[in-house]
Amino acid sequence: MDWSSARVLDPACGGGAFLAPVARRMVASREGLDARAVLRDVERRLVGFEVDPFAAWMSQVVLDVALSGLCREAGAQLGSVVRVCDSLEQVPAGEGFDLVVGNPPYGRVTLSPPLRRKFKRSLFGHANLYGVFTDLALRFTRAGGVIAYVTPTSFLAGEYFKALRGLLGREAPPASIGFVGKRKGVFADVLQETLLATYQRGGDSSAGTAHFISSGDNGSIEVGAAGSFSLPESPDQPWLMPRTEAQGALLSRVGASPYRLADYGYKVSTGPLVWNRHKTSLQEQPGDGRYPLVWAESVRSNGRFEFRAAKRNHKPYFQPTPNERWVVTDFPCVLLQRTTAMEEIEPLVARGAGRETLERSLYHAYY
């Protein structure tokens, strides 16, 4: 990014966590120039949208503090760069931004009919705010420009995000994906697995790199290489990306394999129950009309099954309402926990094991 000329937008700027460091980089790139001219230059090139008036005010205060030295030298205050507005209602004007950066809001949302029509190209089923904000970023980014977002990892797979993946793959493929390996010490009270994604409008869909990010000593950040990735030929399909160096080799083998789980007669599905959408039906004790609830924690790292619900917000039984009957699984299935599956399969694939060996390993581990 050329900070001496780049135009930058944060469409959900909150408390200014992204605007402030961007502003400092803009100022540093103009070192030696007249302070008042630099201040006016930042005002022209830096923009924030925020729906909450208090958060917008806070963003402006944080910017004033970040540029206080420049303001003293210029004998002037920074003009307002934060616009109080509903970002989703905004329409791009002019040539577009060189960088759209931020941490958009997360969560399922019911869009008004006009907004549903506006963002229909990236929607499949219900809308999630961060997916809609990703579509919004595409609209505000110029050709060749960059989008840099902190979001959950859920868009990498699943039906609900297939339209968004297809849109990104066609218009702004990811240049890099950084997985936040451990949430502790990075985010406070965050349930979702998160990543830092960088996309480029008109970029190359076959040349992305993956990293894993963790917090180090004294607030430092450690970044490790996890390998490279390319998007599937049809980019609306799940994006397979390595989370470790070992998984990079595994994914290369998987890509070359002529077999898929469907060839073995399996259909893959994540568990349909999400605790915060069904929490009134979760129960502590068994009873009439109640079903045992199997959480991912029940499959231990050694492949053993233990019926348990020890984690916060987990309960061991489920009493569905008539509208929740679809959540109940009433057919035979194999229960897999991702870490266990990787531990079992990775060494076999690395050795080039055949179909029968893989099937036998899965049978002994999970039945």
XYZ file of C-alpha atoms in Angstrom:
367
model
C 0.000 0.000 0.000
C 1.340 3.429 -0.933
C 0.398 5.357 2.201
C 1.323 8.679 0.578
C -1.606 8.446 -1.845
C -3.909 5.575 -0.793
C -7.578 6.267 -0.078
C -8.777 4.099 2.823
C -12.222 3.187 4.167
C -13.305 1.335 7.305
C -17.051 0.694 6.806
C -17.646 -0.351 10.440
C -15.011 1.670 12.259
C -16.270 1.172 15.834
C -13.702 2.719 18.166
C -11.141 3.592 15.503
C -8.856 0.592 16.003
C -8.013 0.494 12.276
C -8.379 4.181 11.386
C -5.747 5.363 13.880
C -2.820 3.216 12.690
C -3.727 3.952 9.062
C -3.690 7.692 9.825
C -0.253 7.404 11.457
C 1.117 5.610 8.397
C -0.302 8.290 6.118
C 1.389 10.997 8.168
C 4.723 9.132 8.289
C 4.696 8.819 4.491
C 4.454 12.638 4.172
C 7.280 13.447 6.561
C 8.936 16.804 5.897
C 5.877 18.444 4.327
C 3.855 21.290 5.782
C 1.930 19.995 8.816
C -1.330 21.725 7.938
C -1.179 20.355 4.375
C -0.552 16.837 5.718
C -3.503 17.154 8.089
C -5.823 18.224 5.259
C -4.443 15.367 3.119
C -5.398 12.783 5.794
C -8.908 14.286 5.936
C -9.316 13.795 2.180
C -8.042 10.219 2.026
C -9.328 8.577 5.213
C -13.007 7.676 5.725
C -14.940 5.774 8.373
C -18.593 4.716 8.461
C -20.285 3.956 11.787
C -23.964 3.471 12.634
C -23.523 4.141 16.380
C -23.075 7.895 17.085
C -21.128 7.260 20.302
C -18.727 4.830 18.594
C -18.278 7.319 15.745
C -17.403 10.041 18.268
C -14.956 7.672 19.968
C -13.266 6.919 16.625
C -12.765 10.621 16.027
C -11.323 11.085 19.533
C -8.899 8.193 19.014
C -7.775 9.807 15.742
C -7.275 13.169 17.482
C -5.052 11.474 20.071
C -3.116 9.514 17.435
C -2.365 12.702 15.459
C -2.054 15.094 18.404
C 1.577 15.940 17.609
C 0.756 16.805 14.019
C -2.242 18.868 15.122
C -0.075 20.893 17.529
C 2.477 21.495 14.807
C -0.244 22.536 12.334
C -2.093 24.678 14.880
C -5.333 23.009 13.776
C -7.557 20.057 14.598
C -8.260 17.089 12.388
C -11.566 17.536 10.617
C -14.218 14.847 10.900
C -13.427 11.747 8.855
C -16.111 9.516 10.419
C -19.605 9.563 8.958
C -22.546 8.486 11.127
C -24.599 6.318 8.774
C -25.877 2.845 7.977
C -23.015 1.467 5.895
C -25.249 -0.969 4.014
C -27.295 1.930 2.645
C -24.262 3.737 1.213
C -23.548 3.871 -2.505
C -19.972 4.201 -3.853
C -19.047 7.501 -5.437
C -15.958 8.345 -7.464
C -13.043 6.082 -8.267
C -13.186 3.796 -5.234
C -10.809 3.130 -2.362
C -7.354 1.592 -2.531
C -7.966 -0.207 0.770
C -11.126 -1.243 2.613
C -10.117 -2.481 6.055
C -11.900 -3.466 9.225
C -13.567 -5.876 11.585
C -17.184 -5.981 10.367
C -20.051 -7.009 12.651
C -20.918 -10.713 12.826
C -24.242 -12.467 13.211
C -27.340 -13.586 11.409
C -29.521 -10.695 10.241
C -32.876 -10.240 8.523
C -32.404 -7.739 5.719
C -35.125 -5.443 4.487
C -36.458 -6.361 1.008
C -34.501 -3.500 -0.651
C -31.232 -4.577 1.005
C -31.941 -8.221 0.186
C -32.231 -7.241 -3.471
C -29.118 -5.060 -3.271
C -26.928 -7.869 -1.915
C -28.615 -10.867 -3.528
C -25.500 -11.697 -5.565
C -23.692 -12.793 -2.365
C -26.624 -14.374 -0.476
C -27.737 -17.987 -0.233
C -30.305 -18.594 2.488
C -30.129 -16.357 5.528
C -27.752 -13.403 5.626
C -24.813 -12.943 7.989
C -23.660 -9.379 8.604
C -19.994 -10.023 7.948
C -20.808 -11.619 4.590
C -22.907 -8.605 3.591
C -20.103 -6.246 4.696
C -17.668 -8.256 2.564
C -19.920 -7.711 -0.461
C -20.093 -4.018 0.495
C -16.284 -3.814 0.572
C -16.113 -5.121 -3.004
C -18.371 -2.285 -4.129
C -16.123 0.353 -2.554
C -12.742 -1.045 -3.656
C -11.175 0.068 -6.929
C -9.772 -2.383 -9.492
C -6.435 -3.593 -8.125
C -7.346 -2.409 -4.630
C -7.210 -4.432 -1.429
C -9.767 -5.612 1.137
C -8.357 -6.592 4.548
C -10.899 -8.002 7.010
C -11.003 -9.793 10.346
C -13.913 -12.269 10.155
C -15.017 -15.709 11.345
C -13.756 -18.698 9.342
C -17.271 -20.017 8.630
C -17.428 -18.616 5.095
C -14.689 -20.998 3.933
C -17.249 -23.812 3.661
C -20.962 -24.458 3.937
C -23.975 -23.729 1.746
C -24.896 -20.401 3.315
C -21.690 -18.765 2.049
C -21.420 -20.439 -1.374
C -22.613 -17.320 -3.220
C -20.146 -15.128 -1.299
C -17.249 -17.505 -2.058
C -18.190 -17.491 -5.716
C -18.309 -13.687 -5.774
C -14.936 -13.325 -4.059
C -13.341 -15.985 -6.254
C -14.455 -14.185 -9.394
C -13.836 -10.578 -8.378
C -11.341 -10.482 -5.484
C -9.540 -13.767 -4.718
C -7.738 -14.044 -1.369
C -4.045 -13.219 -1.519
C -3.448 -14.394 2.042
C -5.388 -15.986 4.893
C -4.069 -15.806 8.452
C -5.766 -18.153 10.918
C -5.826 -17.017 14.540
C -4.679 -20.221 16.179
C -5.554 -19.356 19.781
C -8.177 -16.843 20.816
C -6.778 -16.362 24.316
C -4.580 -13.276 24.417
C -5.866 -12.085 21.028
C -9.610 -11.444 21.418
C -11.737 -11.080 24.551
C -14.937 -13.162 24.857
C -14.957 -14.304 21.216
C -16.616 -17.661 20.475
C -15.940 -17.836 16.737
C -12.745 -19.088 15.150
C -11.333 -16.063 13.338
C -9.002 -15.219 10.495
C -7.350 -12.224 8.852
C -8.039 -12.229 5.112
C -6.528 -10.048 2.406
C -8.258 -9.948 -0.981
C -7.263 -8.119 -4.159
C -9.714 -6.936 -6.779
C -8.817 -8.713 -10.006
C -6.125 -10.799 -8.281
C -4.848 -14.296 -9.036
C -7.020 -17.106 -7.650
C -4.188 -19.654 -7.857
C -1.549 -17.960 -5.725
C -2.679 -17.560 -2.112
C -0.664 -18.127 1.054
C -1.900 -19.321 4.458
C -0.469 -18.507 7.866
C -1.310 -19.212 11.470
C -1.175 -16.389 13.991
C -0.732 -16.559 17.752
C 0.062 -14.210 20.600
C 3.621 -14.235 21.891
C 5.309 -12.792 24.936
C 4.618 -9.220 26.037
C 1.784 -8.733 23.572
C 3.808 -9.672 20.495
C 2.310 -11.524 17.542
C 3.886 -14.630 16.062
C 3.183 -15.615 12.458
C 4.042 -19.008 11.004
C 3.763 -20.171 7.400
C 1.117 -22.825 6.749
C 1.689 -23.253 3.023
C -0.029 -22.114 -0.148
C -3.485 -22.690 -1.545
C -5.485 -22.206 -4.707
C -9.224 -21.837 -5.028
C -11.293 -24.654 -6.534
C -12.184 -24.434 -10.208
C -15.687 -23.477 -9.134
C -14.945 -20.951 -6.360
C -18.340 -21.341 -4.684
C -17.173 -24.787 -3.495
C -15.456 -25.066 -0.063
C -12.020 -23.466 0.140
C -9.553 -26.047 1.485
C -6.660 -24.345 3.250
C -3.856 -25.695 5.451
C -3.812 -24.665 9.104
C -0.336 -26.177 9.673
C 2.623 -27.136 7.476
C 1.670 -30.818 7.844
C -1.796 -30.101 6.517
C -0.268 -28.443 3.446
C 1.183 -31.790 2.398
C -2.092 -33.518 3.280
C -4.169 -31.174 1.122
C -1.833 -31.732 -1.824
C -2.491 -35.475 -1.512
C -6.233 -34.948 -1.144
C -6.280 -32.799 -4.271
C -4.604 -35.554 -6.255
C -6.784 -38.367 -4.870
C -9.360 -39.852 -7.268
C -11.681 -40.732 -4.348
C -14.029 -38.664 -2.203
C -16.130 -39.650 0.806
C -19.154 -39.774 -1.499
C -17.458 -42.698 -3.263
C -17.635 -44.608 0.037
C -21.337 -43.847 0.401
C -20.981 -41.015 2.928
C -22.631 -37.605 2.930
C -20.812 -35.049 5.082
C -22.705 -32.660 7.337
C -21.932 -30.514 10.351
C -24.200 -30.816 13.372
C -27.403 -28.829 12.776
C -27.848 -27.597 16.351
C -26.388 -24.239 17.398
C -26.748 -23.745 21.144
C -27.699 -20.046 21.123
C -30.508 -20.643 18.616
C -31.995 -23.557 20.584
C -30.958 -22.767 24.157
C -34.508 -22.872 25.568
C -34.733 -26.520 24.469
C -31.468 -27.599 26.098
C -32.029 -29.649 29.275
C -29.902 -30.948 32.156
C -31.802 -34.207 32.796
C -33.284 -36.990 30.615
C -37.053 -37.254 30.279
C -39.970 -38.013 27.979
C -39.490 -36.485 24.569
C -35.848 -35.643 25.261
C -32.855 -36.820 23.256
C -29.193 -37.169 24.247
C -27.246 -34.318 22.729
C -23.828 -35.182 21.308
C -21.377 -32.276 21.265
C -18.020 -32.276 19.479
C -16.320 -32.471 22.895
C -17.679 -36.036 23.247
C -15.161 -37.301 20.682
C -11.850 -37.226 22.531
C -8.460 -36.637 20.918
C -7.632 -40.349 21.220
C -10.725 -41.297 19.195
C -12.778 -42.470 22.195
C -16.381 -41.401 22.706
C -17.542 -39.960 26.041
C -21.066 -38.677 26.529
C -20.407 -35.279 28.097
C -21.480 -31.636 28.101
C -18.859 -29.954 30.254
C -18.269 -26.795 28.255
C -20.015 -23.534 28.963
C -23.489 -23.303 27.378
C -23.542 -27.058 26.692
C -26.237 -29.309 28.187
C -26.582 -33.074 27.701
C -30.216 -33.339 26.557
C -32.469 -31.715 23.982
C -36.254 -31.441 24.024
C -37.300 -30.220 20.575
C -40.362 -28.138 19.919
C -42.485 -29.186 16.911
C -40.545 -26.687 14.787
C -37.203 -28.131 15.913
C -37.781 -31.767 14.979
C -35.561 -31.336 11.933
C -32.544 -31.098 14.251
C -32.946 -34.697 15.463
C -30.764 -37.270 13.663
C -32.651 -40.571 13.285
C -30.429 -42.496 10.868
C -27.049 -44.282 11.199
C -23.981 -42.098 10.925
C -20.284 -41.878 11.782
C -19.331 -39.177 14.264
C -16.042 -37.419 13.500
C -14.201 -34.742 15.408
C -11.901 -32.747 13.129
C -8.715 -32.986 15.196
C -9.140 -36.727 15.673
C -9.777 -37.268 11.980
C -6.632 -35.356 11.051
C -4.493 -37.289 13.549
C -5.762 -40.609 12.162
C -5.640 -39.840 8.476
C -2.629 -37.548 7.969
C 0.117 -40.186 8.382
C -1.802 -42.675 6.222
C -2.270 -40.199 3.392
C 1.343 -39.082 3.662
C 2.408 -42.709 3.086
C 0.098 -42.976 0.079
C -2.260 -45.449 1.747
C -4.987 -46.904 -0.430
C -8.737 -46.878 -0.092
C -9.049 -50.088 1.944
C -6.491 -48.935 4.519
C -8.237 -45.599 5.005
C -11.641 -47.267 5.369
C -10.297 -49.759 7.908
C -8.668 -46.958 9.930
C -11.893 -44.981 10.049
C -13.862 -48.082 11.054
C -11.603 -48.919 14.010
C -11.377 -45.297 15.175
C -15.062 -44.374 15.055
C -17.254 -47.467 15.440
